[in-house]
Tab-separated table of C-alpha atoms in Angstrom:
chain	number	residue	atom	x	y	z
A	281	MET	CA	-0.040	0.519	0.370
A	282	LEU	CA	2.556	2.031	1.138
A	283	LYS	CA	4.469	2.013	-2.648
A	284	ALA	CA	1.900	2.756	-4.459
A	285	ALA	CA	0.721	5.608	-1.884
A	286	GLY	CA	4.304	6.726	-1.990
A	287	ALA	CA	4.470	6.932	-6.622
A	288	ALA	CA	2.006	9.793	-6.797
A	289	ALA	CA	4.862	12.141	-4.526
A	290	GLY	CA	7.420	10.344	-6.560
A	291	ALA	CA	6.010	11.629	-10.102
A	292	ALA	CA	6.212	15.173	-8.571
A	293	GLY	CA	9.577	17.071	-7.234
A	294	ILE	CA	11.735	14.538	-6.936
A	295	GLY	CA	14.398	16.463	-8.960
A	296	VAL	CA	14.060	18.940	-6.980
A	297	GLY	CA	17.131	20.326	-5.571
A	298	ALA	CA	17.542	20.237	-1.425
A	299	GLY	CA	16.682	23.174	0.918
A	300	VAL	CA	18.003	24.530	3.261
A	301	GLY	CA	17.214	23.108	6.523
A	302	THR	CA	19.296	22.068	10.063
A	303	THR	CA	21.374	18.450	10.057
A	304	ALA	CA	18.751	17.375	12.386
A	305	LEU	CA	15.550	17.608	10.762
A	306	GLY	CA	15.843	19.140	7.352
A	307	SER	CA	17.379	18.916	4.281
A	308	PRO	CA	20.665	20.646	5.114
A	309	ALA	CA	22.292	23.173	2.916
A	310	PHE	CA	25.111	22.392	0.534
A	311	ALA	CA	28.756	23.836	1.613
A	312	ALA	CA	31.653	23.951	-0.488
A	313	GLY	CA	35.220	24.171	1.140
A	314	SER	CA	34.715	21.495	4.252
A	315	ALA	CA	38.124	19.889	3.042
A	316	PHE	CA	37.322	16.359	3.367
A	317	ALA	CA	40.243	13.613	2.056
A	318	HIS	CA	39.701	12.247	-1.545
A	319	PRO	CA	39.560	10.011	-2.383
A	320	GLY	CA	37.836	9.085	0.677
A	321	LEU	CA	34.734	7.200	0.785
A	322	LEU	CA	35.328	3.591	0.454
A	323	HIS	CA	38.874	3.820	-0.778
A	324	THR	CA	41.518	6.177	-0.331
A	325	ARG	CA	44.892	6.996	-2.063
A	326	THR	CA	46.781	4.628	-0.130
A	327	ASP	CA	44.287	1.871	0.015
A	328	LEU	CA	44.670	2.424	-4.200
A	329	ASP	CA	48.470	2.000	-3.920
A	330	ARG	CA	48.634	-0.715	-2.017
A	331	MET	CA	46.087	-2.690	-4.459
A	332	ALA	CA	48.595	-1.573	-7.379
A	333	ALA	CA	51.454	-2.717	-5.568
A	334	LYS	CA	50.240	-5.618	-4.040
A	335	VAL	CA	48.941	-6.718	-7.813
A	336	LYS	CA	52.271	-6.202	-9.277
A	337	ALA	CA	54.303	-8.637	-7.047
A	338	GLY	CA	51.506	-11.063	-7.940
A	339	ALA	CA	51.065	-11.261	-3.667
A	340	ARG	CA	47.735	-13.181	-2.985
A	341	PRO	CA	44.897	-12.942	-1.944
A	342	TYR	CA	44.949	-9.835	-4.368
A	343	ALA	CA	45.638	-11.305	-7.437
A	344	ALA	CA	43.244	-13.846	-7.652
A	345	GLY	CA	40.898	-10.575	-6.125
A	346	PHE	CA	42.188	-8.631	-9.230
A	347	ALA	CA	41.840	-11.539	-11.557
A	348	LYS	CA	37.897	-11.700	-10.321
A	349	LEU	CA	37.648	-8.141	-11.440
A	350	THR	CA	38.904	-8.534	-15.047
A	351	ALA	CA	37.038	-11.027	-15.734
A	352	ASN	CA	33.818	-9.574	-15.319
A	353	ARG	CA	32.180	-8.293	-17.915
A	354	HIS	CA	31.878	-5.119	-16.639
A	355	ALA	CA	35.525	-3.815	-16.439
A	356	GLN	CA	35.932	-4.148	-19.747
A	357	SER	CA	37.470	-0.901	-21.449
A	358	GLY	CA	34.651	-1.020	-24.357
A	359	TRP	CA	31.530	-0.870	-22.047
A	360	ARG	CA	29.484	2.117	-23.518
A	361	ALA	CA	26.329	3.975	-21.271
A	362	ASN	CA	23.454	3.996	-21.908
A	363	PRO	CA	21.877	7.366	-19.884
A	364	GLN	CA	18.122	8.007	-18.947
A	365	ALA	CA	16.775	11.058	-18.523
A	366	THR	CA	13.986	9.237	-15.597
A	367	VAL	CA	14.535	6.641	-13.960
A	368	TYR	CA	12.118	3.957	-12.512
A	369	ARG	CA	11.720	1.208	-9.521
A	370	GLY	CA	9.019	-0.128	-8.433
A	371	GLU	CA	6.502	1.419	-10.806
A	372	GLY	CA	6.471	3.778	-13.399
A	373	SER	CA	7.921	3.227	-17.502
A	374	PRO	CA	9.750	2.138	-18.221
A	375	GLN	CA	11.066	-0.151	-15.463
A	376	ASN	CA	14.636	1.204	-16.511
A	377	TYR	CA	16.256	0.833	-12.913
A	378	ALA	CA	18.712	-1.908	-14.517
A	379	VAL	CA	20.014	-0.049	-16.912
A	380	LEU	CA	21.676	2.641	-14.143
A	381	TYR	CA	22.791	-0.126	-11.925
A	382	ASN	CA	24.721	-1.539	-14.621
A	383	ASP	CA	26.251	1.032	-16.046
A	384	ILE	CA	26.981	2.277	-12.745
A	385	HIS	CA	28.828	-0.753	-12.144
A	386	ALA	CA	31.086	-0.969	-15.208
A	387	ALA	CA	32.103	2.578	-13.912
A	388	TYR	CA	33.366	1.455	-11.216
A	389	GLN	CA	35.237	-1.671	-12.007
A	390	ASN	CA	36.504	0.388	-15.221
A	391	ALA	CA	37.783	3.010	-12.710
A	392	LEU	CA	39.485	0.395	-9.797
A	393	ARG	CA	40.889	-1.445	-13.059
A	394	TYR	CA	42.730	1.447	-13.754
A	395	HIS	CA	44.381	2.257	-10.257
A	396	VAL	CA	45.413	-1.090	-9.560
A	397	SER	CA	46.285	-1.630	-13.727
A	398	GLY	CA	47.397	1.850	-14.678
A	399	GLU	CA	46.240	1.398	-17.944
A	400	THR	CA	44.057	4.912	-19.103
A	401	ALA	CA	41.705	3.269	-20.924
A	402	HIS	CA	40.023	2.376	-18.053
A	403	ALA	CA	39.585	5.600	-16.195
A	404	ASP	CA	38.676	6.903	-19.651
A	405	THR	CA	35.185	4.248	-19.671
A	406	ALA	CA	34.613	5.279	-16.371
A	407	VAL	CA	34.595	8.970	-16.896
A	408	ALA	CA	32.425	8.542	-19.761
A	409	ILE	CA	30.151	6.582	-18.309
A	410	LEU	CA	29.595	8.941	-15.262
A	411	ASN	CA	29.555	11.867	-17.873
A	412	ALA	CA	26.739	10.794	-19.793
A	413	TRP	CA	24.572	9.705	-16.433
A	414	SER	CA	25.296	13.469	-14.689
A	415	GLY	CA	24.454	14.660	-18.422
A	416	LYS	CA	21.103	13.332	-18.627
A	417	LEU	CA	19.917	11.740	-15.549
A	418	THR	CA	17.267	14.349	-14.083
A	419	SER	CA	14.699	12.297	-12.124
A	420	VAL	CA	14.095	9.000	-9.599
A	421	GLN	CA	10.688	7.423	-9.542
A	422	GLY	CA	8.492	4.816	-8.868
A	423	SER	CA	6.956	3.774	-5.852
A	424	ALA	CA	8.506	3.414	-2.612
A	425	ASP	CA	11.295	1.412	-3.981
A	426	ARG	CA	12.470	4.552	-5.618
A	427	PHE	CA	13.672	4.814	-1.836
A	428	LEU	CA	16.013	2.053	-2.726
A	429	ALA	CA	16.800	2.823	-6.020
A	430	VAL	CA	18.172	6.829	-4.834
A	431	GLY	CA	19.842	5.251	-1.844
A	432	LEU	CA	21.937	2.296	-3.722
A	433	TYR	CA	22.712	3.794	-6.484
A	434	GLY	CA	23.633	6.895	-4.776
A	435	TYR	CA	26.248	6.264	-2.720
A	436	GLN	CA	27.629	3.548	-5.666
A	437	PHE	CA	27.449	6.504	-8.395
A	438	ALA	CA	29.757	8.847	-6.015
A	439	ASN	CA	32.470	6.113	-5.223
A	440	ALA	CA	32.525	5.754	-8.647
A	441	ALA	CA	32.886	9.045	-9.338
A	442	GLU	CA	35.107	9.271	-6.433
A	443	LEU	CA	37.602	7.130	-7.731
A	444	VAL	CA	38.042	9.490	-11.593
A	445	ARG	CA	37.458	12.988	-9.709
A	446	ASP	CA	40.779	13.851	-10.651
A	447	HIS	CA	40.517	12.868	-14.371
A	448	GLY	CA	40.921	15.916	-16.587
A	449	ASP	CA	37.999	14.912	-19.040
A	450	PHE	CA	35.603	14.448	-15.812
A	451	ALA	CA	33.064	16.849	-15.133
A	452	LEU	CA	33.315	17.323	-11.335
A	453	GLY	CA	30.352	19.313	-10.448
A	454	ARG	CA	28.346	17.999	-12.972
A	455	ALA	CA	28.328	15.201	-10.877
A	456	GLN	CA	28.094	16.847	-7.762
A	457	GLU	CA	24.551	18.090	-9.234
A	458	VAL	CA	23.206	14.855	-9.961
A	459	MET	CA	24.429	13.945	-5.787
A	460	ARG	CA	23.153	16.764	-4.956
A	461	ASP	CA	19.720	17.443	-7.111
A	462	VAL	CA	18.679	13.562	-7.687
A	463	PHE	CA	19.807	11.446	-5.283
A	464	HIS	CA	20.441	13.154	-2.175
A	465	PRO	CA	16.834	14.401	-1.618
A	466	LEU	CA	15.139	11.854	-2.049
A	467	SER	CA	17.349	10.251	0.685
A	468	ASP	CA	17.224	12.848	3.022
A	469	SER	CA	13.714	12.756	3.050
A	470	PHE	CA	13.081	9.440	3.780
A	471	LEU	CA	15.360	9.565	6.868
A	472	ARG	CA	12.916	12.592	7.985
A	473	ASP	CA	9.129	10.830	7.163
A	474	HIS	CA	10.135	7.566	5.898
A	475	ASN	CA	7.938	8.032	3.119
A	476	GLY	CA	4.773	9.186	5.273
A	477	ALA	CA	5.045	5.346	7.413
A	478	VAL	CA	4.454	4.755	10.825
A	479	ILE	CA	8.683	5.219	11.580
A	480	SER	CA	8.599	1.164	12.456
A	481	ASN	CA	7.476	0.519	9.036
A	482	TYR	CA	10.717	-0.066	7.043
A	483	TRP	CA	12.884	-2.654	7.654
A	484	PRO	CA	16.486	-1.279	8.513
A	485	ASN	CA	17.980	-1.606	5.048
A	486	TRP	CA	15.667	0.799	4.064
A	487	ASP	CA	17.087	3.561	6.290
A	488	LEU	CA	21.025	2.609	5.533
A	489	THR	CA	21.023	2.971	1.867
A	490	ALA	CA	19.798	6.483	2.761
A	491	ILE	CA	22.402	6.840	5.322
A	492	ALA	CA	24.622	5.600	2.555
A	493	CYS	CA	23.629	8.117	0.470
A	494	VAL	CA	23.878	11.013	2.556
A	495	LEU	CA	27.159	10.430	3.677
A	496	ALA	CA	28.393	10.052	0.415
A	497	THR	CA	27.075	12.363	-0.749
A	498	GLY	CA	28.737	14.904	2.026
A	499	ILE	CA	32.028	13.585	1.219
A	500	PHE	CA	31.947	13.337	-2.752
A	501	CYS	CA	30.715	17.003	-2.411
A	502	ASP	CA	32.755	18.521	0.648
A	503	ASP	CA	29.333	19.302	2.996
A	504	ARG	CA	30.574	18.387	6.656
A	505	ALA	CA	26.720	19.109	7.395
A	506	VAL	CA	25.209	16.176	5.452
A	507	VAL	CA	28.156	14.194	6.345
A	508	ASP	CA	27.318	15.082	10.281
A	509	ARG	CA	23.362	14.525	9.561
A	510	ALA	CA	24.136	10.497	8.213
A	511	VAL	CA	26.580	10.261	11.043
A	512	GLU	CA	24.284	11.545	14.196
A	513	TYR	CA	21.258	9.752	12.355
A	514	PHE	CA	23.408	6.166	12.622
A	515	LYS	CA	23.783	6.694	16.007
A	516	HIS	CA	20.804	7.921	16.920
A	517	GLY	CA	18.588	8.204	14.442
A	518	ASP	CA	14.612	6.790	14.802
A	519	GLY	CA	14.059	4.353	12.058
A	520	MET	CA	14.893	0.945	12.311
A	521	GLY	CA	17.860	1.373	10.465
A	522	SER	CA	19.957	3.181	13.724
A	523	VAL	CA	22.286	1.073	14.807
A	524	LYS	CA	20.928	0.423	18.078
A	525	HIS	CA	17.697	-0.467	16.160
A	526	ALA	CA	18.667	-2.227	13.399
A	527	ILE	CA	21.238	-4.667	16.160
A	528	PRO	CA	18.611	-4.073	19.261
A	529	VAL	CA	20.145	-7.094	21.395
A	530	VAL	CA	23.289	-7.495	22.848
A	531	HIS	CA	24.912	-10.696	24.828
A	532	ASP	CA	27.356	-11.077	26.581
A	533	ASP	CA	29.412	-14.272	24.359
A	534	GLY	CA	29.943	-10.797	21.932
A	535	LEU	CA	27.111	-11.647	19.515
A	536	ALA	CA	24.283	-9.408	18.920
A	537	GLU	CA	20.867	-9.491	17.092
A	538	TRP	CA	20.133	-8.661	14.068
A	539	VAL	CA	16.720	-8.055	13.793
A	540	GLU	CA	16.293	-8.250	10.525
A	541	ALA	CA	17.502	-11.469	10.379
A	542	GLY	CA	13.532	-12.315	11.788
A	543	ARG	CA	12.610	-11.960	8.528
A	544	ASP	CA	15.095	-13.559	5.834
A	545	GLN	CA	19.022	-14.282	5.226
A	546	GLY	CA	19.527	-12.278	1.688
A	547	HIS	CA	17.753	-8.855	3.420
A	548	ALA	CA	20.219	-9.579	6.520
A	549	LEU	CA	23.113	-9.849	4.660
A	550	LEU	CA	22.653	-6.434	2.403
A	551	GLY	CA	22.292	-5.074	6.047
A	552	VAL	CA	25.230	-5.954	7.055
A	553	GLY	CA	27.217	-5.392	4.208
A	554	LEU	CA	25.307	-1.627	3.993
A	555	MET	CA	26.337	-1.087	7.337
A	556	GLY	CA	29.719	-1.907	6.696
A	557	THR	CA	29.738	0.794	3.926
A	558	VAL	CA	28.663	3.877	5.602
A	559	CYS	CA	31.621	2.513	8.537
A	560	GLU	CA	34.038	2.625	5.589
A	561	MET	CA	33.481	5.463	4.464
A	562	ALA	CA	33.252	7.228	7.192
A	563	TRP	CA	36.372	5.343	8.717
A	564	SER	CA	37.703	6.948	5.339
A	565	GLN	CA	37.419	10.850	6.504
A	566	GLY	CA	38.280	9.600	10.365
A	567	ILE	CA	34.963	9.267	11.809
A	568	ASP	CA	34.634	5.868	13.710
A	569	LEU	CA	31.782	4.367	13.434
A	570	TYR	CA	32.923	0.499	13.062
A	571	GLY	CA	33.421	1.088	16.904
A	572	TYR	CA	30.584	2.829	18.115
A	573	ASP	CA	28.820	1.634	21.289
A	574	ASP	CA	31.682	-0.537	21.747
A	575	ASN	CA	32.269	-2.298	18.491
A	576	ARG	CA	28.132	-2.951	18.371
A	577	PHE	CA	28.252	-3.222	14.107
A	578	LEU	CA	31.281	-5.852	14.879
A	579	LYS	CA	28.187	-7.988	17.462
A	580	GLY	CA	25.711	-7.755	14.420
A	581	ALA	CA	28.260	-8.666	11.867
A	582	GLN	CA	29.260	-11.850	14.006
A	583	TYR	CA	26.056	-12.990	15.188
A	584	VAL	CA	24.937	-12.854	10.978
A	585	ALA	CA	28.323	-14.772	10.334
A	586	LYS	CA	27.797	-17.589	12.255
A	587	TRP	CA	24.151	-17.643	11.535
A	588	SER	CA	24.268	-17.392	7.632
A	589	LEU	CA	27.207	-20.372	8.202
A	590	GLY	CA	24.215	-22.775	9.710
A	591	GLY	CA	25.191	-22.341	13.270
A	592	GLY	CA	22.414	-21.414	15.971
A	593	VAL	CA	21.158	-17.513	17.322
A	594	PRO	CA	19.292	-16.758	19.647
A	595	TYR	CA	16.415	-14.369	18.784
A	596	THR	CA	14.251	-11.792	20.875
A	597	ALA	CA	10.587	-11.723	19.449
A	598	ASN	CA	10.745	-8.383	17.486
A	599	THR	CA	7.213	-6.765	17.310
A	600	ARG	CA	7.209	-4.134	14.855
A	601	LYS	CA	3.719	-1.401	13.471
A	602	LYS	CA	3.274	-1.071	9.988
A	603	GLY	CA	0.900	1.453	7.979
A	604	ALA	CA	1.054	5.006	6.700
A	605	ILE	CA	0.490	7.974	9.630
A	606	GLY	CA	-3.127	8.514	9.452
A	607	GLY	CA	-4.201	5.320	7.468
A	608	TRP	CA	-4.373	1.973	8.498
A	609	SER	CA	-1.694	0.244	10.459
A	610	GLY	CA	-1.349	-3.041	12.183
A	611	SER	CA	1.668	-4.869	13.354
A	612	GLU	CA	3.872	-7.465	12.581
A	613	THR	CA	5.951	-10.171	15.226
A	614	ALA	CA	9.431	-11.756	13.857
A	615	ALA	CA	9.142	-14.949	16.823
A	616	GLY	CA	12.600	-16.289	15.794
A	617	ALA	CA	15.839	-16.263	13.079
A	618	ALA	CA	14.449	-17.172	9.625
A	619	GLY	CA	16.209	-20.126	7.745
A	620	VAL	CA	19.288	-19.983	6.265
A	621	ASP	CA	20.765	-21.423	2.800
A	622	PRO	CA	24.676	-21.598	3.971
A	623	ALA	CA	26.027	-21.004	0.275
A	624	MET	CA	24.022	-18.220	-0.203
A	625	THR	CA	27.027	-14.692	0.228
A	626	ARG	CA	27.333	-11.809	-0.814
A	627	PRO	CA	30.467	-9.447	-1.512
A	628	ILE	CA	30.869	-7.363	2.110
A	629	TRP	CA	32.790	-9.910	4.225
A	630	ALA	CA	36.239	-9.337	3.307
A	631	MET	CA	35.993	-5.042	4.312
A	632	ILE	CA	34.316	-6.430	7.667
A	633	ALA	CA	36.903	-9.053	8.470
A	634	ASN	CA	39.618	-6.398	7.737
A	635	HIS	CA	38.894	-3.621	9.445
A	636	TYR	CA	38.568	-5.897	12.536
A	637	THR	CA	40.973	-8.417	12.405
A	638	LYS	CA	43.480	-5.872	10.551
A	639	ARG	CA	43.753	-2.251	12.346
A	640	ARG	CA	41.470	-3.018	14.947
A	641	GLY	CA	43.715	-6.278	16.394
A	642	LEU	CA	40.002	-8.003	17.708
A	643	SER	CA	38.947	-11.196	17.392
A	644	ALA	CA	36.422	-12.075	14.478
A	645	SER	CA	36.024	-15.617	14.284
A	646	TYR	CA	32.587	-15.989	12.141
A	647	VAL	CA	33.405	-13.173	10.271
A	648	THR	CA	36.432	-14.182	8.946
A	649	ARG	CA	34.930	-17.757	8.618
A	650	ALA	CA	32.245	-16.206	6.022
A	651	ALA	CA	35.023	-13.713	4.327
A	652	ALA	CA	37.461	-16.789	3.591
A	653	LYS	CA	34.417	-18.656	2.241
A	654	ALA	CA	33.660	-16.330	0.499
A	655	ALA	CA	37.178	-14.923	-1.151
A	656	PRO	CA	37.984	-14.505	-3.914
A	657	GLU	CA	35.188	-11.414	-3.718
A	658	GLY	CA	33.136	-10.559	-7.344
A	659	GLY	CA	30.915	-7.679	-7.869
A	660	GLY	CA	28.403	-6.647	-10.185
A	661	GLY	CA	27.785	-9.114	-12.618
A	662	ASP	CA	29.457	-12.547	-10.581
A	663	TYR	CA	25.645	-12.610	-7.598
A	664	GLY	CA	23.135	-13.220	-10.659
A	665	PRO	CA	21.335	-10.986	-13.369
A	666	ASN	CA	18.928	-9.548	-10.286
A	667	SER	CA	19.116	-6.158	-9.068
A	668	GLY	CA	20.613	-7.912	-5.420
A	669	GLY	CA	23.801	-8.812	-7.063
A	670	TYR	CA	23.969	-5.323	-7.562
A	671	ASP	CA	23.416	-3.827	-4.191
A	672	GLN	CA	27.187	-3.950	-3.196
A	673	LEU	CA	30.424	-2.763	-5.384
A	674	GLY	CA	32.130	-5.903	-4.212
A	675	PHE	CA	35.717	-6.995	-4.506
A	676	GLY	CA	36.981	-6.885	-0.977
A	677	THR	CA	39.496	-9.777	-1.519
A	678	LEU	CA	41.659	-7.165	-3.522
A	679	ALA	CA	40.336	-3.802	-1.542
A	680	PHE	CA	40.732	-4.438	1.909
A	681	THR	CA	42.963	-6.874	2.401
A	682	ARG	CA	45.531	-5.666	4.923
A	683	GLU	CA	48.197	-6.424	6.872
A	684	ARG	CA	47.622	-6.693	10.488
A	685	GLU	CA	48.459	-3.205	12.395
A	686	ARG	CA	51.436	-2.520	14.814
A	687	VAL	CA	50.019	-0.801	17.267
A	688	GLU	CA	51.924	-0.261	21.080
A	689	GLY	CA	49.089	-0.058	23.949
A	690	ALA	CA	46.119	-1.771	22.467
A	691	GLY	CA	44.038	-4.380	24.220
A	692	SER	CA	42.120	-6.992	22.985
A	693	GLY	CA	38.258	-6.430	24.600
A	694	ALA	CA	35.779	-5.368	22.913
A	695	GLY	CA	36.129	-1.337	23.701
A	696	ALA	CA	40.335	-1.688	22.995
A	697	ALA	CA	41.843	1.125	20.629
A	698	PRO	CA	45.296	2.268	19.688
A	699	SER	CA	46.648	4.905	21.954
A	700	ALA	CA	47.242	8.549	20.582
A	701	GLY	CA	49.992	9.907	18.818
A	702	ALA	CA	51.132	12.951	18.350
A	703	SER	CA	48.766	14.225	16.004
A	704	GLY	CA	45.554	13.256	17.406
A	705	ALA	CA	45.233	10.157	15.817
A	706	SER	CA	45.932	6.287	16.540
A	707	GLY	CA	48.408	3.809	14.550
A	708	ASP	CA	51.978	3.821	14.003
A	709	ALA	CA	54.474	6.289	13.046
A	710	SER	CA	54.832	4.505	9.622
A	711	GLY	CA	51.081	5.709	9.117
A	712	GLY	CA	49.008	2.942	10.249
A	713	ASP	CA	45.195	2.739	9.769
A	714	ALA	CA	44.858	5.606	11.875
A	715	ARG	CA	41.564	7.514	13.240
A	716	PRO	CA	40.773	10.258	15.439
A	717	GLN	CA	40.095	8.887	19.680
A	718	GLY	CA	37.872	10.526	21.483
A	719	ALA	CA	34.625	12.390	21.071
A	720	VAL	CA	34.080	11.596	17.250
A	721	SER	CA	32.829	14.017	14.707
A	722	ALA	CA	32.704	14.762	11.181
A	723	SER	CA	36.025	16.520	11.194
A	724	PRO	CA	38.039	17.659	7.638
A	725	SER	CA	41.602	16.108	7.122
A	726	PRO	CA	43.986	15.611	10.136
A	727	ALA	CA	47.173	17.950	9.636
A	728	ALA	CA	50.131	17.044	7.723
A	729	GLY	CA	48.108	15.139	5.330
A	730	ARG	CA	47.712	11.478	7.342
A	731	ASP	CA	45.974	9.257	5.583
A	732	LEU	CA	43.177	8.273	8.062
A	733	ALA	CA	42.992	4.795	6.072
A	734	ALA	CA	46.717	4.165	5.739
A	735	THR	CA	47.513	0.279	4.881
A	736	GLY	CA	49.961	0.237	8.462
A	737	ALA	CA	52.991	-2.258	8.704
A	738	GLU	CA	53.887	-4.584	6.885
A	739	ASP	CA	54.557	-7.382	8.915
A	740	MET	CA	52.198	-10.220	8.112
A	741	VAL	CA	50.247	-11.397	4.906
A	742	GLY	CA	46.532	-11.034	4.953
A	743	TRP	CA	44.140	-13.626	6.186
A	744	ALA	CA	41.722	-13.749	3.619
A	745	ALA	CA	43.253	-16.017	0.806
A	746	ALA	CA	42.326	-17.021	-2.817
A	747	ALA	CA	39.524	-19.644	-3.034
A	748	GLY	CA	40.677	-23.089	-1.619
A	749	VAL	CA	42.978	-21.434	0.883
A	750	SER	CA	42.135	-21.449	4.678
A	751	ALA	CA	41.633	-18.238	6.866
A	752	VAL	CA	43.179	-17.492	10.107
A	753	ALA	CA	40.528	-17.680	12.354
A	754	GLY	CA	40.771	-16.640	15.989
A	755	GLY	CA	38.943	-18.343	19.021
A	756	LEU	CA	35.113	-17.223	19.612
A	757	LEU	CA	34.963	-13.327	20.176
A	758	LEU	CA	34.092	-12.737	23.446
A	759	LEU	CA	33.064	-8.762	24.003
A	760	ARG	CA	32.062	-9.380	27.961
A	761	ARG	CA	29.699	-6.802	28.743
A	762	ARG	CA	28.733	-5.435	31.923
A	763	ASP	CA	25.273	-6.493	31.930
A	764	ARG	CA	24.299	-9.849	29.961
A	765	VAL	CA	21.405	-9.291	28.300
A	766	ARG	CA	20.432	-5.492	26.705
A	767	ARG	CA	18.219	-2.662	24.851
A	768	GLY	CA	19.492	-0.130	23.766
A	769	GLY	CA	22.752	1.340	25.118
A	770	ALA	CA	24.762	4.800	25.746
A	771	GLU	CA	27.241	6.102	22.900
């Protein structure tokens, strides 16, 4: 019903630019010059340099990850864009959103391939695709599914564009306008009013796509207020996608219930991938959402990984209200974790496992096992022809495998973090994978140009391996809490 109700609103005003407002309630104004690090979404300059060096040296598992990339049909320099003025998802004519996500993945894959191989034809292809779309796309319409479209394809468009933002032929300003005027307004609107629905009507993934788009827009467009808006909603938003609603119950064995496990496996995996994407993009700018609330996301990811691998997990019955404000309403109860297919996977685990085990030095046994099983991770086009196979950009084995940080004074507990150095960021003097300590806000890059997502010391081979190579697995993650089971939580 809400999909149908939203269609009419989607047909009018979707292409309207963001208005002036506050970061808490309204659409924030876009202010240039906030000095974010670039490239600075899923990949930083250090990340890209690492990939190139490792692949050139034939290092495992990077070489296998790069082979997965080059074999994908989207990663070929012969790809030609098919831009549309209006994209429809859910309702409308034609249902053409597949054209958009296929082209975005082609742009991303060609841009990534260029940074690893140095072949300029791939950079040129990525630029041509993105320029074609930024020169034609004016609106995204349809049912409520249009919110999914702008969230997913908005954060992906920004990531592809971020990789070629310095290319001489890239229309950067026009790409930023598309993010501001087409993708961002709908995502921000969804976080404010949830398509006119009661706050719990939509499962966490709907919020998470919107958060990812808003965050990517703020970074790509150098707007700190927009970044702050996404960070604040991740921590304290009223919808089901904020971290304490998506992961409502934390147990003392280090597992935390992922509420969407009561729905089905595919959507739970999507949620973990989206939340990881938000955390990684924030990390590139020195904002630690990975560690927020005593590594709450890690505990939720561990839960989903164990469950998806076929392990038993607890689930507290969850009843949520549904319907439209002032209209039909009802409720739905998820009484237990849904059944799983252990063969189902998404390219989401390498990024998460490498952050917690390599950057932070924490144990994440189930996440690590899931990542090893999925390696080498592919991307769009490798996981089926439907839209679900394009919800993540993927290629995590290539992009996120890293060596363990050497950090003095770091413990192994849930809240352990490296000590702050002279620059105010943690990590070793060699440019480790640092982040600011203490209160976290959306701040510009640190002084002296330190890369907040540097790879760290080269003292250990990455755990992620090519297919058939076992991962290094630690013991069961035990992130003890003072209370045995709790809901909510304090910042």
